mmCIF file of C-alpha atoms in Angstrom:
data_model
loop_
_atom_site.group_PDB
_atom_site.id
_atom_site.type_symbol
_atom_site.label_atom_id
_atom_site.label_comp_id
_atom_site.label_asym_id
_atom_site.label_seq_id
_atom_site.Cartn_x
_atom_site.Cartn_y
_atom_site.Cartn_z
ATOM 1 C CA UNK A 1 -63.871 -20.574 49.360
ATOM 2 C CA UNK A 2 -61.108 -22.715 47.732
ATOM 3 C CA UNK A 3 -62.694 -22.007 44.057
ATOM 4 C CA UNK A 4 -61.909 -18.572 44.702
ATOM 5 C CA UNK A 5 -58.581 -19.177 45.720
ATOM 6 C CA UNK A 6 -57.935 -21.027 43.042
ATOM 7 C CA UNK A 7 -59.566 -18.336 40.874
ATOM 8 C CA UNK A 8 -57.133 -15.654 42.100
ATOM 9 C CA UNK A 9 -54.295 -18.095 41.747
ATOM 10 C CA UNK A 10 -55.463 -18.740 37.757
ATOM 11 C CA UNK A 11 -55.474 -14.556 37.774
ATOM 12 C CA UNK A 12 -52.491 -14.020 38.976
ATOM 13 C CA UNK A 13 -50.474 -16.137 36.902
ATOM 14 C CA UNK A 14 -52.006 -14.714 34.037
ATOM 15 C CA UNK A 15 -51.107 -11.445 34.432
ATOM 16 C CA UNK A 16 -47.701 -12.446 35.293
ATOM 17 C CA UNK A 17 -47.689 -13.998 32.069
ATOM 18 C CA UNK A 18 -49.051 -11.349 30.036
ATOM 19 C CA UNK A 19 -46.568 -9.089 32.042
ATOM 20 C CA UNK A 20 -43.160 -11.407 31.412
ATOM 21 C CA UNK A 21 -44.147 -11.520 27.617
ATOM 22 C CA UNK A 22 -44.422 -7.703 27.336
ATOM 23 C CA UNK A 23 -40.790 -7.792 28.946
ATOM 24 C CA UNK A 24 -39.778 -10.529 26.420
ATOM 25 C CA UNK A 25 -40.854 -8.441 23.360
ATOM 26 C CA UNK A 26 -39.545 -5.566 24.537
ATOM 27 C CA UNK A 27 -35.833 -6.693 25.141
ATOM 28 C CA UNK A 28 -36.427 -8.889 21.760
ATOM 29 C CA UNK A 29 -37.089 -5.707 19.046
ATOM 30 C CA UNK A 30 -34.101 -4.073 21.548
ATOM 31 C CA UNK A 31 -32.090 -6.639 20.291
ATOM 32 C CA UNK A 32 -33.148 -7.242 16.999
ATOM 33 C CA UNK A 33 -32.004 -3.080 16.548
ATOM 34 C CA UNK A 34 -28.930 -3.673 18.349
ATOM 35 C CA UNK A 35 -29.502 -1.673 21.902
ATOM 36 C CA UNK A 36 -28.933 -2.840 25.088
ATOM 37 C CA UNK A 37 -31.728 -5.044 26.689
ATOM 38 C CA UNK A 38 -33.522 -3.626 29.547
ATOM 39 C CA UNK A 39 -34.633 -6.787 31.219
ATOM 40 C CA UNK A 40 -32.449 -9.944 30.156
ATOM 41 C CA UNK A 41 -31.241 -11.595 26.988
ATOM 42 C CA UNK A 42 -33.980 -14.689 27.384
ATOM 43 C CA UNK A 43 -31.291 -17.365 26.634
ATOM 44 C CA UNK A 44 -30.217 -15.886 23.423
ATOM 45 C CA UNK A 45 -26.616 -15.376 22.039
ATOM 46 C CA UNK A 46 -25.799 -11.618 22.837
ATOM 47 C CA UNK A 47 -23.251 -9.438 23.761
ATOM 48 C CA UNK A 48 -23.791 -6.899 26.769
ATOM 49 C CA UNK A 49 -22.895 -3.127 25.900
ATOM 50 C CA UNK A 50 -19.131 -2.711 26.691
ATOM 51 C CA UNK A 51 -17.840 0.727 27.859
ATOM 52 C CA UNK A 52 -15.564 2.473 25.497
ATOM 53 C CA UNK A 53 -12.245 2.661 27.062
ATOM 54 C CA UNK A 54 -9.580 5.198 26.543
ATOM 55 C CA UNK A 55 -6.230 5.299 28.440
ATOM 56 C CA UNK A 56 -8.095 2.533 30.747
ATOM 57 C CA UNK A 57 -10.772 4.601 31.451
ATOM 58 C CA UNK A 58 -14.108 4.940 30.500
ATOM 59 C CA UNK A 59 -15.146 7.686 27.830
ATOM 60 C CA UNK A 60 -17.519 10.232 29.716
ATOM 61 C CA UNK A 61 -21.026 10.164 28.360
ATOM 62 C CA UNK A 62 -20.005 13.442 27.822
ATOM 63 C CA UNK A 63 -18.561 12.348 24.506
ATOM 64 C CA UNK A 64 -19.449 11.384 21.210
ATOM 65 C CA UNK A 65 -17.193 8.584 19.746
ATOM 66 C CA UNK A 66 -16.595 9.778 15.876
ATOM 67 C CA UNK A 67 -14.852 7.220 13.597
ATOM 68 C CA UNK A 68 -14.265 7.075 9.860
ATOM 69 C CA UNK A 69 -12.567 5.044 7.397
ATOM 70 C CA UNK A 70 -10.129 7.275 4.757
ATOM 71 C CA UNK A 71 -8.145 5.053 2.534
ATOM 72 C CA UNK A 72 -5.720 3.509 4.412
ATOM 73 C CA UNK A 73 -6.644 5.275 7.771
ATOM 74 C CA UNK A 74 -9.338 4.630 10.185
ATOM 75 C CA UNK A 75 -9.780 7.704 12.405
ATOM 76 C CA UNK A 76 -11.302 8.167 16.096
ATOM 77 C CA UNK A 77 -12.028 11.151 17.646
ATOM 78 C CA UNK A 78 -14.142 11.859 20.823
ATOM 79 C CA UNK A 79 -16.103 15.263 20.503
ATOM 80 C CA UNK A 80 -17.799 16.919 23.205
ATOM 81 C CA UNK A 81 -21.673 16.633 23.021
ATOM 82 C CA UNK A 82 -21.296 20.301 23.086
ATOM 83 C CA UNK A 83 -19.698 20.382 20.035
ATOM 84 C CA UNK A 84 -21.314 19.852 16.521
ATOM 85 C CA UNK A 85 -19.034 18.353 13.492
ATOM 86 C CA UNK A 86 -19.790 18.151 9.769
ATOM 87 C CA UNK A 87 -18.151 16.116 6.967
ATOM 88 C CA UNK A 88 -17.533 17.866 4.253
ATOM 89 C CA UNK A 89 -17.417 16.676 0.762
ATOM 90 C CA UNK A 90 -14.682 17.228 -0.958
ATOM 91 C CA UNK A 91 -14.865 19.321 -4.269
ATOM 92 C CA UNK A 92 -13.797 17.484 -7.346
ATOM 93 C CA UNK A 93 -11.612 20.459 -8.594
ATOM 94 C CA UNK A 94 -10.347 20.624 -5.266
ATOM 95 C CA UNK A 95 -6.886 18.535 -5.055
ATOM 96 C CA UNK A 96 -5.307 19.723 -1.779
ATOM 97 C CA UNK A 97 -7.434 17.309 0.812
ATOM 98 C CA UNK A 98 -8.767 13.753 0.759
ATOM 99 C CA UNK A 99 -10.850 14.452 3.484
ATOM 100 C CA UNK A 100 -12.289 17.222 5.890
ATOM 101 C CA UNK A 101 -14.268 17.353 9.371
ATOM 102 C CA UNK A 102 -15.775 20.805 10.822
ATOM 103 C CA UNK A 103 -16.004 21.139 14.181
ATOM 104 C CA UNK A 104 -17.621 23.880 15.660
ATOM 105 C CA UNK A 105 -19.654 24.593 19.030
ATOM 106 C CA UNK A 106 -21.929 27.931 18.818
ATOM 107 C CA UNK A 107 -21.502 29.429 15.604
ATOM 108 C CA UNK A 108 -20.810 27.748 12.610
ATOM 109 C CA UNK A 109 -18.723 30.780 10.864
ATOM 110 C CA UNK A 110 -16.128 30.174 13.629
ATOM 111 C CA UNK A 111 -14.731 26.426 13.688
ATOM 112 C CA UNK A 112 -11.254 24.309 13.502
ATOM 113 C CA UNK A 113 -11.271 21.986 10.509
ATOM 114 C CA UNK A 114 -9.427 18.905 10.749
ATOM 115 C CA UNK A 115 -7.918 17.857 7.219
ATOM 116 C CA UNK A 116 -6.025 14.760 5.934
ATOM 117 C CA UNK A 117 -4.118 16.643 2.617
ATOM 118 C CA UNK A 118 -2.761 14.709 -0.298
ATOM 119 C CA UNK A 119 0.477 16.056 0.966
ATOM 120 C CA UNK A 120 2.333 16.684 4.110
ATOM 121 C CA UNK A 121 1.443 19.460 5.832
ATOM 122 C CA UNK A 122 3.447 22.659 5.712
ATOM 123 C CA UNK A 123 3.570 25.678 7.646
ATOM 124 C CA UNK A 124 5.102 29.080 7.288
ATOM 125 C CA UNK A 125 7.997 29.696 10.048
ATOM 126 C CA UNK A 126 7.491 33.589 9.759
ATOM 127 C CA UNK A 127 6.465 34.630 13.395
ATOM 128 C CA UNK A 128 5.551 31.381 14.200
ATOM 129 C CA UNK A 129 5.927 29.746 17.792
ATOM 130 C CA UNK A 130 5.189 26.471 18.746
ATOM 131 C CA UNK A 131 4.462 23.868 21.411
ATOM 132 C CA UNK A 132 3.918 20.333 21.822
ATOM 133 C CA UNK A 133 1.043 18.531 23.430
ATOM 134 C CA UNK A 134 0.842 14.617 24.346
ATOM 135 C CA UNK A 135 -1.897 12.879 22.623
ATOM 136 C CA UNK A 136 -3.853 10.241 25.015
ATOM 137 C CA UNK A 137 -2.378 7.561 23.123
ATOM 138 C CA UNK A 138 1.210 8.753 23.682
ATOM 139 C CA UNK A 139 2.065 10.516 20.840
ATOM 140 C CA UNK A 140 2.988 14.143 20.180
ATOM 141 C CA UNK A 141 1.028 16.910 18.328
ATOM 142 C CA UNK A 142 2.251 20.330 17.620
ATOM 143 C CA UNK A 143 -0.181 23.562 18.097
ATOM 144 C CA UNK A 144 1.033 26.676 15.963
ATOM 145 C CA UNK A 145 0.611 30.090 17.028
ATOM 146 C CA UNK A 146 1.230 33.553 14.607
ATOM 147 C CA UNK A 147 2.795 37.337 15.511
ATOM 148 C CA UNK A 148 1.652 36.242 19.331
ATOM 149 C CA UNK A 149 -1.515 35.369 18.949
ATOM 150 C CA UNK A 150 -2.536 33.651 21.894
ATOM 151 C CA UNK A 151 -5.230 31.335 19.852
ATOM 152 C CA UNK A 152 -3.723 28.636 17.877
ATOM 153 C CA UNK A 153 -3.289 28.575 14.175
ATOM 154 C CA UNK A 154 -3.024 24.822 13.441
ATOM 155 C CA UNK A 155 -1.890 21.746 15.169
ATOM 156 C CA UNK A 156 -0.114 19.398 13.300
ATOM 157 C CA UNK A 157 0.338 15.425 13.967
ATOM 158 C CA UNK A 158 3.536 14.287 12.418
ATOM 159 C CA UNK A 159 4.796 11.219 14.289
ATOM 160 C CA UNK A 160 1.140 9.923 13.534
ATOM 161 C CA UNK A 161 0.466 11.372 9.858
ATOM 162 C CA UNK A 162 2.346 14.149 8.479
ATOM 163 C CA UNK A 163 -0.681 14.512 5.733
ATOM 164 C CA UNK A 164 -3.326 15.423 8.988
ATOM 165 C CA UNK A 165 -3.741 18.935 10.706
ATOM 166 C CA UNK A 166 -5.872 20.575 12.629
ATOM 167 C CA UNK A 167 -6.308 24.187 11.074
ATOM 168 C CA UNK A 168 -8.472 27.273 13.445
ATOM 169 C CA UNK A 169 -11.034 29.355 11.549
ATOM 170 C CA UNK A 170 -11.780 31.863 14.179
ATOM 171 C CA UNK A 171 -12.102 30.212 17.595
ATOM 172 C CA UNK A 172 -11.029 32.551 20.514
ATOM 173 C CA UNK A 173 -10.421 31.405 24.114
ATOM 174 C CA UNK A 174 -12.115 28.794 25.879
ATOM 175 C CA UNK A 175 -13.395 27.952 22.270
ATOM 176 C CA UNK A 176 -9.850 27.523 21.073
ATOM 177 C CA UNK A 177 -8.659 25.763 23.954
ATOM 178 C CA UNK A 178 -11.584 23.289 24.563
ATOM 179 C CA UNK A 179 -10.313 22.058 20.948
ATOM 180 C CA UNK A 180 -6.450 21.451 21.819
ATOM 181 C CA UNK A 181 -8.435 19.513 24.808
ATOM 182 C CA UNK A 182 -10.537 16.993 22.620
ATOM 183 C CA UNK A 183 -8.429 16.780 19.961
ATOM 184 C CA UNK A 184 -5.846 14.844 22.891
ATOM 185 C CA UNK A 185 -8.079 11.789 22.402
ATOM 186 C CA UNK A 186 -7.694 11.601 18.241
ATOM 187 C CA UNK A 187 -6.267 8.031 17.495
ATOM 188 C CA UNK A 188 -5.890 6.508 13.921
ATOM 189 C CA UNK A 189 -4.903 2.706 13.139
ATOM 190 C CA UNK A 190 -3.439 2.210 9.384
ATOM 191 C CA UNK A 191 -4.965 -0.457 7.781
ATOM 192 C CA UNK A 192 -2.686 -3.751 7.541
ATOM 193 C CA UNK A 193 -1.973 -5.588 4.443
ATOM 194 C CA UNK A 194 -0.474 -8.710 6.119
ATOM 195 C CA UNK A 195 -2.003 -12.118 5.465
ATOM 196 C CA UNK A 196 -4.157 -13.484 8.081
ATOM 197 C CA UNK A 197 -6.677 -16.373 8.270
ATOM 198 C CA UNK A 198 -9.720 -14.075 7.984
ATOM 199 C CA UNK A 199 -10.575 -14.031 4.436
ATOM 200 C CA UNK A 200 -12.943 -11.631 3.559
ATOM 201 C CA UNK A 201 -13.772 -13.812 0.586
ATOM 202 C CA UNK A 202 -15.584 -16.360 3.167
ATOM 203 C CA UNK A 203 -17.793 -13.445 4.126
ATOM 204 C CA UNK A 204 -21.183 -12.597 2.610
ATOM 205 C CA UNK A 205 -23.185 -9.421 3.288
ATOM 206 C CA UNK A 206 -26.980 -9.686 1.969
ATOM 207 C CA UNK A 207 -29.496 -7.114 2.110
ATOM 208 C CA UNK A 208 -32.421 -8.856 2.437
ATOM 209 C CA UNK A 209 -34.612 -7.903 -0.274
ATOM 210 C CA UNK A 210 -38.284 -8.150 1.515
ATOM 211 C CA UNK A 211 -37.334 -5.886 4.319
ATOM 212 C CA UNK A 212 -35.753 -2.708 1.926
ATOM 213 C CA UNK A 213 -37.217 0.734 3.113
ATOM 214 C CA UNK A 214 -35.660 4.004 2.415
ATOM 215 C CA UNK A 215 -35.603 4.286 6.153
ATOM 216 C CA UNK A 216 -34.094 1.007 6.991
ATOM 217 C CA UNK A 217 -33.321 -2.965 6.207
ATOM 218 C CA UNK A 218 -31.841 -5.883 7.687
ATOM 219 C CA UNK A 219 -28.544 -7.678 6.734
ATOM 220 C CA UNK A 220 -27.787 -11.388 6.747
ATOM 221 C CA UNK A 221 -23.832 -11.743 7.369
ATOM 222 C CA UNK A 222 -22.604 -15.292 7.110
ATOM 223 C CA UNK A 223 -19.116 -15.508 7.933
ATOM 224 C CA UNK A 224 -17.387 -19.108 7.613
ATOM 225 C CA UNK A 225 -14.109 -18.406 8.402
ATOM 226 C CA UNK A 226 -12.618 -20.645 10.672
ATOM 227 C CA UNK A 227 -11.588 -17.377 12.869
ATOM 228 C CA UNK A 228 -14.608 -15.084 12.146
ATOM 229 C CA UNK A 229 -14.653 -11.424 12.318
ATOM 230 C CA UNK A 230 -15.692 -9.692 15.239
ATOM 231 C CA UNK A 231 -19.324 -8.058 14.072
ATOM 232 C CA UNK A 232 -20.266 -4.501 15.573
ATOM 233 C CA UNK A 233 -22.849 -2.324 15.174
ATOM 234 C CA UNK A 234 -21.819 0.264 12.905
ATOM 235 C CA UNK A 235 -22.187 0.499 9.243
ATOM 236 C CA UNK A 236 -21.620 2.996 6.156
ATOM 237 C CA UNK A 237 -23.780 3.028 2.942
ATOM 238 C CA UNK A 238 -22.766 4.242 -0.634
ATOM 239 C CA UNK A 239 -24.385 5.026 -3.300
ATOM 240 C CA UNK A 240 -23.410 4.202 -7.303
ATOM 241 C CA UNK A 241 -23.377 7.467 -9.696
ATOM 242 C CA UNK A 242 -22.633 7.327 -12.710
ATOM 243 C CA UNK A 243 -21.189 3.971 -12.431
ATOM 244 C CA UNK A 244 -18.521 4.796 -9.296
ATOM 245 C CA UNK A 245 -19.465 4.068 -5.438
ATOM 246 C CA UNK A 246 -20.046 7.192 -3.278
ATOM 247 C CA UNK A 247 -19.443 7.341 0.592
ATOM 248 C CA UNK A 248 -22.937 9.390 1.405
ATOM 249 C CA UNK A 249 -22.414 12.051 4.033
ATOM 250 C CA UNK A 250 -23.796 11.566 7.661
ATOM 251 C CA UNK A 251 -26.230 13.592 8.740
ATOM 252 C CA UNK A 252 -26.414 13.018 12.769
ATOM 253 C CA UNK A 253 -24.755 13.935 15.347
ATOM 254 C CA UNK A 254 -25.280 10.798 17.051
ATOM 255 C CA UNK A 255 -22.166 8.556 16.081
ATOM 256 C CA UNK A 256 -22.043 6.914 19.412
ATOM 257 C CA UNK A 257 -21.923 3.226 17.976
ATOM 258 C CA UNK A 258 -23.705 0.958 20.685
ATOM 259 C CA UNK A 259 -19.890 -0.916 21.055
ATOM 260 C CA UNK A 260 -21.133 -4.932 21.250
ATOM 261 C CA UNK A 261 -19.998 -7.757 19.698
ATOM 262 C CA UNK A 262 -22.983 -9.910 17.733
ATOM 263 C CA UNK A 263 -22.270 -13.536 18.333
ATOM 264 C CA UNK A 264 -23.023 -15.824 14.883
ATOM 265 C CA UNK A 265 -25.500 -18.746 15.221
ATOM 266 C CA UNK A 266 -24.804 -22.044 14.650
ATOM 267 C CA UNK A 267 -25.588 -21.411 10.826
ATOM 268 C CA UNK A 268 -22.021 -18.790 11.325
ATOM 269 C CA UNK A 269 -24.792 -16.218 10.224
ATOM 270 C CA UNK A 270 -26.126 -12.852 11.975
ATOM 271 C CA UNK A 271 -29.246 -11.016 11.101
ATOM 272 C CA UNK A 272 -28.736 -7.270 12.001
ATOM 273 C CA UNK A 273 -31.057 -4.085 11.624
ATOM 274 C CA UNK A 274 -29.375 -1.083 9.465
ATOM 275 C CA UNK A 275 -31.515 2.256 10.141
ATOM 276 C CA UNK A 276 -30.822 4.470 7.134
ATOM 277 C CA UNK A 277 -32.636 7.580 8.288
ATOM 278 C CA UNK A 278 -30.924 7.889 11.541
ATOM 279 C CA UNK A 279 -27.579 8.846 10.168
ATOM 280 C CA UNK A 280 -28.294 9.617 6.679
ATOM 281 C CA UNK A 281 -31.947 11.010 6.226
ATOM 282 C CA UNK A 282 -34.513 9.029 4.099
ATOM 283 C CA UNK A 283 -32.480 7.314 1.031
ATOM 284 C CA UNK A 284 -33.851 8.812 -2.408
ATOM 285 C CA UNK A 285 -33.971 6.516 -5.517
ATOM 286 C CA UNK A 286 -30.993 4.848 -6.509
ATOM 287 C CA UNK A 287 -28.730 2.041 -6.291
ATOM 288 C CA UNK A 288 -26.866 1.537 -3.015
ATOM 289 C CA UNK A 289 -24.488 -0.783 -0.696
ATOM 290 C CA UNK A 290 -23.820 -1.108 2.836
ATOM 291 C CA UNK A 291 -20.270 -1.342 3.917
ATOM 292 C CA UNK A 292 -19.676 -2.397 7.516
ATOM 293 C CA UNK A 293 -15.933 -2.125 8.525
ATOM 294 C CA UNK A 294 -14.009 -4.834 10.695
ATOM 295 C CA UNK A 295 -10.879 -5.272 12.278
ATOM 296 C CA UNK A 296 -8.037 -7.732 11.130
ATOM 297 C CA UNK A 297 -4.817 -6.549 12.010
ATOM 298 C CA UNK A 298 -5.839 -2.940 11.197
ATOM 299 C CA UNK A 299 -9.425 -1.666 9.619
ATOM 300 C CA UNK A 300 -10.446 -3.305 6.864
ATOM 301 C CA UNK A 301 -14.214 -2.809 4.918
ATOM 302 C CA UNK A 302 -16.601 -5.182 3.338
ATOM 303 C CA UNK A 303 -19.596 -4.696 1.201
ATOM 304 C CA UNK A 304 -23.164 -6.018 0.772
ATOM 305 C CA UNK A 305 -24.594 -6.624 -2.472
ATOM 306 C CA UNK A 306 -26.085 -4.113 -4.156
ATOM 307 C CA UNK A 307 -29.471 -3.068 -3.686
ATOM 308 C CA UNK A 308 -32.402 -0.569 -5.155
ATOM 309 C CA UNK A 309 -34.956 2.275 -3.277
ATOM 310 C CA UNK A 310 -37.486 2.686 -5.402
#
């Protein structure tokens, strides 16, 4: 009677072995891809998923949180899941905008596209009314309207950038308005060229050359400055043609960067996974870079070492 007892006992503490290791691997690839454990972190160094706050409260999962480096500008936008939004690349004989966003929400042909021009933005006063709106972070932007239209023509942002506007290509109504709506939440930080104790010259980004796909690889960052960067999640990747670095185009709709902040070991290093196909499709041939942006008194990038796809 007491050998099966202890039979059961031997049993049951196997399977509740068996069962705690399947919950240990599990959480373990979830971190290892940067995603939010589903059981516990197991004694390792790493960061729970924050919520994304705006105006002190929480961004509804209704949102997707867009963000993009252009020059000397980070931009952040939330869009509506509803919504879709392209990049588009800018044409090489085309000198009037550094860079351009479509939005859109059921049909592409109709859609507002948000521009940063070369230049400031100017509009034509000719039956033109205007009002102001107040941006979530406190600032004012100015929607246009033409011969009493009731949709908007543009909407302009000069006490943030007088180079950025928002311009309507055929949204009507609810359309129309649900974009004056989302567009309250754009933000953009300049980046700062004040000294600071972060040098990005104490920073190394390796690719790691044994674990290259053209799906995905992992980076080694080892950071040694005294007051290390704070490391996120999200990434960029380039590729060199014909000798110059190209930002490639995104090609998901899912920019909702898992917000957490990777803690470095003991080593000040941090081994993250970079999934290529999930925002950019599968890489073809060529020489590329990953750039991963960080903050030090504004937006600032740095970049990997180069690296091939076969």
């Amino acid at each position: 009677m007491n050998k099966n007892i202890f039979k059961w006992i031997i049993v049951v503490i196997a399977i509740l072995a068996i069962i705690i290791g399947i919950m240990y691997l599990i959480d373990f690839n979830r971190m290892k891809n940067g995603e939010e454990v589903i059981f516990s972190t197991w004694g390792t160094k790493y960061a729970p998923v924050l919520a994304i706050k705006q105006n002190n409260n929480a961004v509804s999962e209704k949102y997707q949180k867009y963000s993009k480096t252009i020059n000397n500008v980070h931009l952040e936008l939330n869009i509506p899941n509803e919504w879709k939004y392209k990049e588009v690349q800018k044409n090489e004989d085309e000198s009037s905008y550094e860079y351009a966003l479509k939005l859109y929400k059921n049909i592409e042909e109709q859609y507002a596209m948000l521009y940063i021009y070369n230049n400031q933005f100017g509009v034509c006063g000719t039956g033109r009314t205007s009002k102001n709106i107040t941006l979530n972070n406190g600032n004012e932007a100015t929607v246009g309207y033409y011969d009493g239209n009731k949709n908007w023509s543009d909407i302009s942002f000069y006490s943030m950038n007088k180079n950025m506007a928002v311009i309507n290509y055929g949204l009507i109504d609810n359309d129309a308005e649900e974009v004056i709506e989302f567009i309250k939440t754009i933000n953009i930080v300049y980046l700062s060229t004040e000294n600071s104790n972060k040098k990005p010259e104490n920073v190394t980004i390796e690719v790691l050359e044994n674990t290259i796909t053209n799906k995905a690889a992992e980076i080694l960052i080892t950071d040694n400055n005294k007051n290390q960067y704070g490391w996120g999640v999200e990434f960029r990747v380039q590729q060199k043609i014909d000798g110059k670095w190209k930002e490639l185009d995104y090609i998901s709709d899912d920019l909702s960067w898992i917000e957490i902040a990777y803690e470095l070991d003991k080593n000040n290093q941090v081994k993250m996974k970079v999934d290529f196909e999930k925002y950019y499709g599968i890489l073809k041939r060529g020489i590329y870079r990953i750039v991963k942006p960080v903050y030090d008194n504004g937006y600032i990038d740095l970049y990997s070492n180069e690296f091939e796809i076969k």
